[in-house]
């Protein structure tokens, strides 16, 4: 991450940082993904239809500079204990004057607040600042073949609202888009109501009470679903088992309905992003087995999508020539073999097939670890972890390096790990949160 100053006197870069110039109103704190993979929706900010609290589009919160994003990220990682302006200057390489101007704007916008004072080694005590997580929110949507799961997260990535229900991906575009629209509105309303109640229960200080609009700021909606798809344009390809979606402009269609920025990505990429944000380091493969099978790849800390954003179609590598037909149109795909074994109740065979494909992947990329997730795996995790690990260990032994087998474990769950039942939806929310904090790997 570039931490050079190189901007104007108040720390603002001339081009507006990685997300372009500032948006309407000259706000300095937050950005929406308005470039590749993002859409600001027609006509600027509008309400999410049916949402209580008047959730509005993220163009009210456009980031002015990369430097502001750096400061926000440090406020986020400092947690509730906060961080001083002097520490911010030391860690970013910005001048104290630039940091003071940036933090003043962030406080005016409700994105930062005082967290108390800290004793100084000399002179008066230092004021410590913290991020205000409730200042803005992001929605993450997991659009599965048979289920819709939606989460609302605050700036810190904590889930403050969640909904889940059945869905038929083959019911047609209008039915699916309508379900997403209703679900997003209900989840936003649920989350805002919960936070208002928590605010009352905590008897917040006067400064926080004077910021009633914080809970209504919505960065946008991240949507994750099975691929293949074009992440850059938000257009679906032939989703396995649902070829009727081929060529559908999902991002733009939802942006028109919701009136907020929308980003579309594969479910496995979203989950892998959530894991990386939660602290998984290095290079890893997240293997997701649910209604289908796919992989999210993180290489050197960055989500790898490939030149055509088609990387990670892990389930459609052929491991048995002239094997059983797969809905993708090929034969002997690892997805078809895995799901067939599951249908027979043979979890051990499913794990062996999955391990064979994981060993192929490890041999190609020399990754640090394999993480397993998806509801089929989490239903009976131990046989899958043991079975995949056994295949990778056998491969390492054949190569003469038994001590260097690629480790395999279950992806950590919950809002801190993004590998649990809501992991894909939480990761989808990070497609919106990432640019706010200067992450260029989303």
Tab-separated table of C-alpha atoms in Angstrom:
chain	number	residue	atom	x	y	z
A	1	UNK	CA	0.000	0.000	0.000
A	2	UNK	CA	1.488	3.334	-1.049
A	3	UNK	CA	1.967	5.581	1.952
A	4	UNK	CA	3.643	8.532	0.240
A	5	UNK	CA	2.441	12.082	0.891
A	6	UNK	CA	2.640	13.518	-2.602
A	7	UNK	CA	-0.654	15.442	-2.343
A	8	UNK	CA	-1.825	18.929	-1.508
A	9	UNK	CA	-1.075	20.737	1.716
A	10	UNK	CA	-3.986	19.111	3.556
A	11	UNK	CA	-3.069	15.598	2.490
A	12	UNK	CA	-5.412	15.391	-0.515
A	13	UNK	CA	-4.011	13.876	-3.684
A	14	UNK	CA	-4.480	15.687	-6.951
A	15	UNK	CA	-6.469	12.898	-8.597
A	16	UNK	CA	-8.645	12.013	-5.652
A	17	UNK	CA	-6.842	8.771	-4.829
A	18	UNK	CA	-7.665	5.344	-6.182
A	19	UNK	CA	-11.365	6.047	-6.431
A	20	UNK	CA	-11.197	9.179	-8.515
A	21	UNK	CA	-12.162	12.791	-7.755
A	22	UNK	CA	-14.429	13.744	-4.924
A	23	UNK	CA	-18.122	13.412	-5.499
A	24	UNK	CA	-20.937	15.862	-4.906
A	25	UNK	CA	-20.571	17.894	-1.772
A	26	UNK	CA	-16.797	17.464	-1.505
A	27	UNK	CA	-17.049	14.930	1.290
A	28	UNK	CA	-13.722	13.420	2.264
A	29	UNK	CA	-14.468	10.236	4.111
A	30	UNK	CA	-15.932	7.408	2.066
A	31	UNK	CA	-15.989	6.101	-1.470
A	32	UNK	CA	-18.272	3.971	-3.568
A	33	UNK	CA	-16.899	1.641	-6.236
A	34	UNK	CA	-17.747	3.735	-9.274
A	35	UNK	CA	-15.124	2.291	-11.589
A	36	UNK	CA	-14.743	-1.293	-12.813
A	37	UNK	CA	-17.137	-3.546	-10.990
A	38	UNK	CA	-19.154	-0.739	-9.467
A	39	UNK	CA	-22.164	1.296	-10.444
A	40	UNK	CA	-23.436	4.446	-8.830
A	41	UNK	CA	-26.959	3.987	-10.110
A	42	UNK	CA	-28.889	6.442	-12.226
A	43	UNK	CA	-29.687	9.933	-11.101
A	44	UNK	CA	-27.366	10.044	-8.089
A	45	UNK	CA	-28.401	9.204	-4.559
A	46	UNK	CA	-31.870	7.815	-3.944
A	47	UNK	CA	-33.577	5.852	-1.226
A	48	UNK	CA	-33.414	2.101	-1.123
A	49	UNK	CA	-37.045	1.365	-1.890
A	50	UNK	CA	-38.998	0.581	1.252
A	51	UNK	CA	-36.082	1.065	3.661
A	52	UNK	CA	-36.825	2.817	6.903
A	53	UNK	CA	-34.557	5.645	7.938
A	54	UNK	CA	-34.068	6.967	4.382
A	55	UNK	CA	-30.895	5.086	3.412
A	56	UNK	CA	-29.098	7.075	0.725
A	57	UNK	CA	-26.445	6.443	-1.877
A	58	UNK	CA	-22.750	6.543	-1.212
A	59	UNK	CA	-22.029	9.441	-3.532
A	60	UNK	CA	-22.707	11.665	-0.518
A	61	UNK	CA	-19.541	10.203	1.020
A	62	UNK	CA	-17.013	10.139	-1.830
A	63	UNK	CA	-13.379	9.816	-0.823
A	64	UNK	CA	-11.247	12.769	-1.781
A	65	UNK	CA	-7.878	11.142	-1.295
A	66	UNK	CA	-5.892	8.030	-0.790
A	67	UNK	CA	-4.477	9.683	2.322
A	68	UNK	CA	-7.918	9.977	3.914
A	69	UNK	CA	-8.426	6.264	3.262
A	70	UNK	CA	-5.122	5.495	4.978
A	71	UNK	CA	-6.187	7.466	8.028
A	72	UNK	CA	-9.567	5.754	8.123
A	73	UNK	CA	-7.915	2.339	7.918
A	74	UNK	CA	-5.649	3.135	10.853
A	75	UNK	CA	-8.624	4.366	12.859
A	76	UNK	CA	-10.392	1.103	12.057
A	77	UNK	CA	-7.492	-1.145	13.051
A	78	UNK	CA	-6.899	0.830	16.263
A	79	UNK	CA	-10.311	-0.245	17.518
A	80	UNK	CA	-12.266	1.489	20.296
A	81	UNK	CA	-9.066	2.477	22.141
A	82	UNK	CA	-8.249	4.820	19.272
A	83	UNK	CA	-5.079	6.392	17.970
A	84	UNK	CA	-3.539	9.856	18.302
A	85	UNK	CA	-2.920	12.300	15.474
A	86	UNK	CA	0.811	12.047	16.079
A	87	UNK	CA	0.681	8.273	15.652
A	88	UNK	CA	-1.375	8.713	12.486
A	89	UNK	CA	1.274	11.036	11.079
A	90	UNK	CA	4.092	8.647	11.978
A	91	UNK	CA	2.388	5.632	10.405
A	92	UNK	CA	1.222	7.329	7.212
A	93	UNK	CA	4.233	9.549	6.559
A	94	UNK	CA	1.903	12.553	6.340
A	95	UNK	CA	2.678	15.836	8.037
A	96	UNK	CA	0.914	16.533	11.349
A	97	UNK	CA	-0.827	19.463	9.664
A	98	UNK	CA	-2.180	17.213	6.905
A	99	UNK	CA	-3.400	14.666	9.451
A	100	UNK	CA	-5.107	17.383	11.482
A	101	UNK	CA	-7.011	18.636	8.429
A	102	UNK	CA	-8.027	15.119	7.370
A	103	UNK	CA	-9.205	14.131	10.842
A	104	UNK	CA	-11.083	17.408	11.227
A	105	UNK	CA	-13.059	16.627	8.078
A	106	UNK	CA	-13.667	13.053	9.222
A	107	UNK	CA	-15.021	14.310	12.532
A	108	UNK	CA	-17.272	16.834	10.805
A	109	UNK	CA	-18.749	14.010	8.744
A	110	UNK	CA	-19.264	11.801	11.783
A	111	UNK	CA	-16.708	9.204	10.645
A	112	UNK	CA	-14.320	9.832	13.554
A	113	UNK	CA	-14.824	10.845	17.167
A	114	UNK	CA	-12.738	11.413	20.276
A	115	UNK	CA	-11.902	8.304	22.278
A	116	UNK	CA	-10.400	10.129	25.249
A	117	UNK	CA	-6.942	11.407	26.073
A	118	UNK	CA	-3.635	9.643	26.480
A	119	UNK	CA	-0.770	10.685	28.708
A	120	UNK	CA	2.088	12.294	26.819
A	121	UNK	CA	5.812	11.951	27.439
A	122	UNK	CA	5.970	15.727	27.388
A	123	UNK	CA	3.438	18.522	27.129
A	124	UNK	CA	-0.322	18.229	27.312
A	125	UNK	CA	-2.135	14.861	26.958
A	126	UNK	CA	-2.838	13.725	23.413
A	127	UNK	CA	-6.378	13.474	22.100
A	128	UNK	CA	-7.115	9.993	20.822
A	129	UNK	CA	-9.470	9.422	17.886
A	130	UNK	CA	-11.496	6.364	16.880
A	131	UNK	CA	-13.624	5.261	13.948
A	132	UNK	CA	-17.394	5.594	14.328
A	133	UNK	CA	-18.583	2.250	12.921
A	134	UNK	CA	-22.223	3.351	12.707
A	135	UNK	CA	-21.340	6.263	10.415
A	136	UNK	CA	-22.097	4.179	7.326
A	137	UNK	CA	-23.145	0.688	6.310
A	138	UNK	CA	-22.807	-1.799	3.485
A	139	UNK	CA	-25.129	-4.573	2.387
A	140	UNK	CA	-23.857	-7.993	1.378
A	141	UNK	CA	-26.069	-10.356	-0.618
A	142	UNK	CA	-25.427	-14.063	-1.190
A	143	UNK	CA	-27.573	-15.090	-4.133
A	144	UNK	CA	-27.393	-18.875	-4.107
A	145	UNK	CA	-29.243	-21.297	-6.360
A	146	UNK	CA	-31.857	-22.033	-3.714
A	147	UNK	CA	-31.340	-19.471	-0.972
A	148	UNK	CA	-31.026	-15.721	-0.427
A	149	UNK	CA	-28.985	-14.426	2.500
A	150	UNK	CA	-28.496	-10.720	3.166
A	151	UNK	CA	-26.420	-8.975	5.831
A	152	UNK	CA	-26.037	-5.338	6.808
A	153	UNK	CA	-22.632	-4.434	8.212
A	154	UNK	CA	-21.249	-1.297	9.751
A	155	UNK	CA	-17.957	0.290	8.725
A	156	UNK	CA	-16.060	-2.139	10.934
A	157	UNK	CA	-17.576	-5.125	9.128
A	158	UNK	CA	-19.723	-6.178	12.090
A	159	UNK	CA	-23.115	-7.600	11.133
A	160	UNK	CA	-25.965	-5.439	12.460
A	161	UNK	CA	-28.809	-6.959	10.428
A	162	UNK	CA	-29.392	-10.275	8.656
A	163	UNK	CA	-32.123	-12.029	6.685
A	164	UNK	CA	-32.308	-15.453	5.080
A	165	UNK	CA	-34.931	-17.200	3.014
A	166	UNK	CA	-35.531	-19.627	0.172
A	167	UNK	CA	-34.980	-18.575	-3.427
A	168	UNK	CA	-35.331	-20.165	-6.839
A	169	UNK	CA	-32.575	-18.791	-9.077
A	170	UNK	CA	-34.464	-20.225	-12.020
A	171	UNK	CA	-37.662	-18.284	-11.287
A	172	UNK	CA	-36.692	-15.518	-13.713
A	173	UNK	CA	-34.892	-12.207	-13.455
A	174	UNK	CA	-37.839	-10.117	-12.272
A	175	UNK	CA	-38.740	-12.515	-9.476
A	176	UNK	CA	-35.128	-12.770	-8.287
A	177	UNK	CA	-34.475	-9.027	-8.485
A	178	UNK	CA	-37.708	-8.342	-6.625
A	179	UNK	CA	-36.692	-10.723	-3.842
A	180	UNK	CA	-33.310	-9.001	-3.522
A	181	UNK	CA	-34.910	-5.543	-3.489
A	182	UNK	CA	-37.369	-6.490	-0.755
A	183	UNK	CA	-34.713	-8.299	1.252
A	184	UNK	CA	-32.276	-5.383	1.120
A	185	UNK	CA	-34.948	-2.906	2.234
A	186	UNK	CA	-36.019	-5.141	5.123
A	187	UNK	CA	-32.450	-5.817	6.240
A	188	UNK	CA	-31.483	-2.141	6.168
A	189	UNK	CA	-34.557	-1.262	8.190
A	190	UNK	CA	-33.912	-4.067	10.664
A	191	UNK	CA	-30.299	-3.043	11.175
A	192	UNK	CA	-31.057	0.638	11.624
A	193	UNK	CA	-33.786	-0.110	14.147
A	194	UNK	CA	-31.439	-2.332	16.139
A	195	UNK	CA	-28.710	0.306	16.217
A	196	UNK	CA	-31.119	3.055	17.284
A	197	UNK	CA	-32.233	0.879	20.206
A	198	UNK	CA	-28.631	0.153	21.156
A	199	UNK	CA	-27.852	3.864	21.038
A	200	UNK	CA	-30.681	4.560	23.479
A	201	UNK	CA	-29.601	1.735	25.770
A	202	UNK	CA	-26.033	3.001	25.948
A	203	UNK	CA	-27.099	6.600	26.688
A	204	UNK	CA	-24.532	7.922	24.253
A	205	UNK	CA	-22.782	11.210	24.864
A	206	UNK	CA	-24.061	14.444	23.391
A	207	UNK	CA	-21.636	14.421	20.470
A	208	UNK	CA	-22.964	11.102	19.186
A	209	UNK	CA	-26.581	12.174	19.778
A	210	UNK	CA	-26.083	15.078	17.405
A	211	UNK	CA	-25.312	12.725	14.517
A	212	UNK	CA	-28.702	11.083	13.784
A	213	UNK	CA	-28.003	10.627	10.082
A	214	UNK	CA	-25.010	8.335	10.614
A	215	UNK	CA	-27.036	5.140	10.660
A	216	UNK	CA	-28.786	6.005	7.375
A	217	UNK	CA	-25.696	6.248	5.146
A	218	UNK	CA	-25.484	3.283	2.806
A	219	UNK	CA	-22.332	2.663	0.789
A	220	UNK	CA	-24.076	0.259	-1.555
A	221	UNK	CA	-24.810	-3.403	-2.126
A	222	UNK	CA	-22.355	-6.200	-2.870
A	223	UNK	CA	-23.876	-9.245	-4.565
A	224	UNK	CA	-22.129	-12.613	-4.657
A	225	UNK	CA	-23.434	-15.601	-6.591
A	226	UNK	CA	-22.199	-18.658	-8.483
A	227	UNK	CA	-20.161	-18.015	-11.624
A	228	UNK	CA	-18.985	-17.743	-14.182
A	229	UNK	CA	-19.501	-13.994	-14.495
A	230	UNK	CA	-17.775	-10.767	-15.500
A	231	UNK	CA	-16.888	-8.977	-12.272
A	232	UNK	CA	-15.721	-5.836	-14.078
A	233	UNK	CA	-18.994	-5.206	-15.896
A	234	UNK	CA	-21.295	-6.981	-13.454
A	235	UNK	CA	-22.644	-9.229	-16.194
A	236	UNK	CA	-23.465	-12.905	-15.675
A	237	UNK	CA	-22.305	-15.695	-17.963
A	238	UNK	CA	-23.755	-19.202	-18.098
A	239	UNK	CA	-24.286	-19.817	-14.381
A	240	UNK	CA	-23.948	-23.576	-13.978
A	241	UNK	CA	-27.405	-25.098	-14.137
A	242	UNK	CA	-29.039	-21.777	-15.078
A	243	UNK	CA	-27.941	-20.896	-18.616
A	244	UNK	CA	-30.865	-18.481	-18.982
A	245	UNK	CA	-28.868	-15.906	-16.991
A	246	UNK	CA	-26.162	-15.745	-19.686
A	247	UNK	CA	-25.477	-12.107	-20.563
A	248	UNK	CA	-27.769	-10.624	-17.902
A	249	UNK	CA	-26.475	-7.204	-16.620
A	250	UNK	CA	-27.153	-7.930	-12.949
A	251	UNK	CA	-25.153	-5.015	-11.554
A	252	UNK	CA	-26.904	-2.335	-13.590
A	253	UNK	CA	-30.350	-3.902	-13.200
A	254	UNK	CA	-30.042	-3.919	-9.400
A	255	UNK	CA	-28.520	-0.425	-9.290
A	256	UNK	CA	-31.563	0.903	-11.145
A	257	UNK	CA	-33.907	-0.777	-8.665
A	258	UNK	CA	-32.017	0.129	-5.504
A	259	UNK	CA	-30.597	3.530	-6.443
A	260	UNK	CA	-27.267	2.776	-4.741
A	261	UNK	CA	-23.909	1.466	-5.981
A	262	UNK	CA	-23.839	-2.266	-6.711
A	263	UNK	CA	-20.855	-4.586	-7.128
A	264	UNK	CA	-21.211	-8.165	-8.412
A	265	UNK	CA	-18.697	-10.949	-7.834
A	266	UNK	CA	-18.507	-14.710	-7.531
A	267	UNK	CA	-19.489	-16.205	-4.191
A	268	UNK	CA	-16.076	-17.785	-3.703
A	269	UNK	CA	-14.222	-14.527	-4.407
A	270	UNK	CA	-16.386	-12.687	-1.902
A	271	UNK	CA	-15.779	-15.295	0.795
A	272	UNK	CA	-12.039	-15.283	0.096
A	273	UNK	CA	-11.985	-11.485	0.351
A	274	UNK	CA	-13.749	-11.658	3.705
A	275	UNK	CA	-11.194	-14.158	4.964
A	276	UNK	CA	-8.299	-11.973	3.822
A	277	UNK	CA	-9.802	-8.916	5.519
A	278	UNK	CA	-10.327	-10.961	8.689
A	279	UNK	CA	-6.616	-11.750	8.866
A	280	UNK	CA	-5.787	-14.735	6.673
A	281	UNK	CA	-2.327	-14.036	5.292
A	282	UNK	CA	-0.237	-15.125	2.326
A	283	UNK	CA	-1.605	-17.210	-0.517
A	284	UNK	CA	-4.525	-19.551	0.035
A	285	UNK	CA	-7.401	-21.251	-1.738
A	286	UNK	CA	-10.869	-21.141	-0.269
A	287	UNK	CA	-12.833	-24.168	-1.530
A	288	UNK	CA	-16.592	-23.742	-1.264
A	289	UNK	CA	-18.877	-26.766	-1.552
A	290	UNK	CA	-22.572	-26.029	-1.342
A	291	UNK	CA	-25.055	-26.295	-4.176
A	292	UNK	CA	-21.983	-26.167	-6.417
A	293	UNK	CA	-18.209	-26.175	-6.055
A	294	UNK	CA	-15.839	-23.276	-6.614
A	295	UNK	CA	-12.644	-21.695	-5.345
A	296	UNK	CA	-11.645	-18.245	-4.231
A	297	UNK	CA	-7.940	-17.600	-4.718
A	298	UNK	CA	-5.899	-15.140	-2.700
A	299	UNK	CA	-2.348	-14.751	-4.012
A	300	UNK	CA	0.106	-12.719	-1.945
A	301	UNK	CA	-2.781	-11.168	-0.029
A	302	UNK	CA	-4.842	-10.149	-3.072
A	303	UNK	CA	-7.945	-11.745	-4.539
A	304	UNK	CA	-6.964	-13.280	-7.882
A	305	UNK	CA	-9.690	-13.000	-10.502
A	306	UNK	CA	-7.621	-13.319	-13.662
A	307	UNK	CA	-7.492	-11.254	-16.843
A	308	UNK	CA	-11.173	-11.906	-17.640
A	309	UNK	CA	-12.268	-12.164	-13.967
A	310	UNK	CA	-12.931	-15.853	-14.582
A	311	UNK	CA	-10.404	-17.432	-12.214
A	312	UNK	CA	-11.619	-19.889	-9.594
A	313	UNK	CA	-13.847	-22.136	-11.714
A	314	UNK	CA	-12.385	-24.917	-9.631
A	315	UNK	CA	-15.408	-27.205	-9.824
A	316	UNK	CA	-15.161	-27.616	-13.568
A	317	UNK	CA	-11.708	-29.113	-13.882
A	318	UNK	CA	-12.062	-32.543	-15.455
A	319	UNK	CA	-10.670	-35.307	-13.250
A	320	UNK	CA	-12.326	-38.278	-14.977
A	321	UNK	CA	-12.294	-38.449	-18.759
A	322	UNK	CA	-15.665	-39.586	-20.108
A	323	UNK	CA	-17.054	-39.358	-16.578
A	324	UNK	CA	-20.633	-38.464	-15.675
A	325	UNK	CA	-22.102	-35.381	-17.348
A	326	UNK	CA	-21.918	-32.066	-15.544
A	327	UNK	CA	-24.499	-29.258	-15.866
A	328	UNK	CA	-21.716	-27.113	-17.313
A	329	UNK	CA	-21.790	-29.274	-20.449
A	330	UNK	CA	-18.556	-31.182	-19.844
A	331	UNK	CA	-18.050	-34.639	-18.366
A	332	UNK	CA	-16.147	-35.855	-15.323
A	333	UNK	CA	-15.942	-32.464	-13.583
A	334	UNK	CA	-14.920	-32.518	-9.943
A	335	UNK	CA	-18.179	-30.742	-9.027
A	336	UNK	CA	-20.318	-33.435	-10.636
A	337	UNK	CA	-18.322	-36.213	-8.973
A	338	UNK	CA	-18.397	-34.530	-5.559
A	339	UNK	CA	-22.108	-33.838	-5.597
A	340	UNK	CA	-22.890	-37.333	-6.871
A	341	UNK	CA	-20.946	-38.816	-3.962
A	342	UNK	CA	-22.817	-36.561	-1.535
A	343	UNK	CA	-26.135	-37.665	-3.005
A	344	UNK	CA	-25.109	-41.293	-2.379
A	345	UNK	CA	-24.193	-40.439	1.207
A	346	UNK	CA	-20.512	-41.213	0.549
A	347	UNK	CA	-18.823	-38.267	2.253
A	348	UNK	CA	-15.431	-39.995	2.270
A	349	UNK	CA	-15.511	-40.324	-1.530
A	350	UNK	CA	-16.588	-36.715	-1.919
A	351	UNK	CA	-13.656	-35.641	0.253
A	352	UNK	CA	-11.248	-37.792	-1.752
A	353	UNK	CA	-12.408	-36.249	-5.027
A	354	UNK	CA	-12.204	-32.774	-3.529
A	355	UNK	CA	-8.708	-33.548	-2.250
A	356	UNK	CA	-7.585	-34.693	-5.698
A	357	UNK	CA	-8.680	-31.399	-7.204
A	358	UNK	CA	-7.116	-29.458	-4.314
A	359	UNK	CA	-3.825	-31.281	-4.894
A	360	UNK	CA	-3.928	-30.222	-8.549
A	361	UNK	CA	-4.435	-26.641	-7.430
A	362	UNK	CA	-1.653	-26.819	-4.858
A	363	UNK	CA	0.689	-28.217	-7.480
A	364	UNK	CA	-0.075	-25.373	-9.865
A	365	UNK	CA	0.068	-22.469	-7.419
A	366	UNK	CA	2.169	-23.695	-4.455
A	367	UNK	CA	-0.236	-22.038	-2.045
A	368	UNK	CA	0.283	-21.721	1.699
A	369	UNK	CA	-2.956	-23.367	2.815
A	370	UNK	CA	-6.372	-24.664	1.800
A	371	UNK	CA	-9.487	-23.443	3.617
A	372	UNK	CA	-12.770	-25.327	3.335
A	373	UNK	CA	-16.268	-23.879	3.561
A	374	UNK	CA	-19.790	-23.996	2.189
A	375	UNK	CA	-22.843	-25.550	3.791
A	376	UNK	CA	-22.174	-29.076	2.505
A	377	UNK	CA	-18.766	-29.070	4.174
A	378	UNK	CA	-19.822	-27.317	7.376
A	379	UNK	CA	-22.594	-29.893	7.854
A	380	UNK	CA	-19.914	-32.607	8.354
A	381	UNK	CA	-16.576	-30.782	8.468
A	382	UNK	CA	-14.279	-33.396	10.017
A	383	UNK	CA	-14.435	-35.990	7.196
A	384	UNK	CA	-13.814	-33.299	4.594
A	385	UNK	CA	-10.856	-31.744	6.386
A	386	UNK	CA	-9.316	-35.158	7.067
A	387	UNK	CA	-9.987	-36.484	3.574
A	388	UNK	CA	-8.594	-33.471	1.707
A	389	UNK	CA	-5.586	-33.302	4.031
A	390	UNK	CA	-4.830	-36.996	3.427
A	391	UNK	CA	-4.681	-36.514	-0.348
A	392	UNK	CA	-2.420	-33.472	-0.023
A	393	UNK	CA	-0.177	-35.322	2.440
A	394	UNK	CA	0.120	-38.277	0.047
A	395	UNK	CA	1.094	-35.898	-2.750
A	396	UNK	CA	3.800	-34.311	-0.584
A	397	UNK	CA	5.149	-37.756	0.325
A	398	UNK	CA	5.383	-38.752	-3.342
A	399	UNK	CA	7.371	-35.607	-3.982
A	400	UNK	CA	9.789	-36.441	-1.181
A	401	UNK	CA	8.681	-33.655	1.154
A	402	UNK	CA	6.176	-35.168	3.597
A	403	UNK	CA	6.815	-32.389	6.119
A	404	UNK	CA	5.780	-29.749	3.584
A	405	UNK	CA	2.230	-30.861	2.858
A	406	UNK	CA	-0.147	-27.953	2.299
A	407	UNK	CA	-2.183	-27.555	5.503
A	408	UNK	CA	-5.966	-27.901	5.322
A	409	UNK	CA	-8.500	-26.528	7.780
A	410	UNK	CA	-12.054	-25.323	8.044
A	411	UNK	CA	-12.462	-21.643	7.231
A	412	UNK	CA	-13.076	-19.662	10.425
A	413	UNK	CA	-16.719	-18.714	10.903
A	414	UNK	CA	-18.667	-15.774	12.215
A	415	UNK	CA	-18.489	-12.088	11.377
A	416	UNK	CA	-14.816	-12.033	12.346
A	417	UNK	CA	-13.832	-14.873	10.064
A	418	UNK	CA	-16.245	-14.687	7.127
A	419	UNK	CA	-16.180	-18.445	6.703
A	420	UNK	CA	-19.428	-19.342	8.482
A	421	UNK	CA	-22.919	-19.679	7.029
A	422	UNK	CA	-23.051	-15.952	6.257
A	423	UNK	CA	-19.422	-15.806	5.099
A	424	UNK	CA	-20.234	-15.188	1.438
A	425	UNK	CA	-22.682	-12.394	2.244
A	426	UNK	CA	-20.241	-10.795	4.685
A	427	UNK	CA	-17.506	-10.980	2.069
A	428	UNK	CA	-19.847	-9.345	-0.445
A	429	UNK	CA	-20.252	-6.397	1.929
A	430	UNK	CA	-16.458	-5.998	1.937
A	431	UNK	CA	-16.609	-5.351	-1.807
A	432	UNK	CA	-18.038	-1.977	-0.732
A	433	UNK	CA	-16.075	-1.515	2.489
A	434	UNK	CA	-12.652	-2.244	0.988
A	435	UNK	CA	-12.253	0.952	-1.078
A	436	UNK	CA	-13.267	3.074	1.922
A	437	UNK	CA	-10.079	1.971	3.686
A	438	UNK	CA	-7.820	2.139	0.639
A	439	UNK	CA	-7.862	-1.555	-0.204
A	440	UNK	CA	-7.122	-1.943	-3.908
A	441	UNK	CA	-7.517	-5.739	-3.917
A	442	UNK	CA	-11.312	-5.849	-3.929
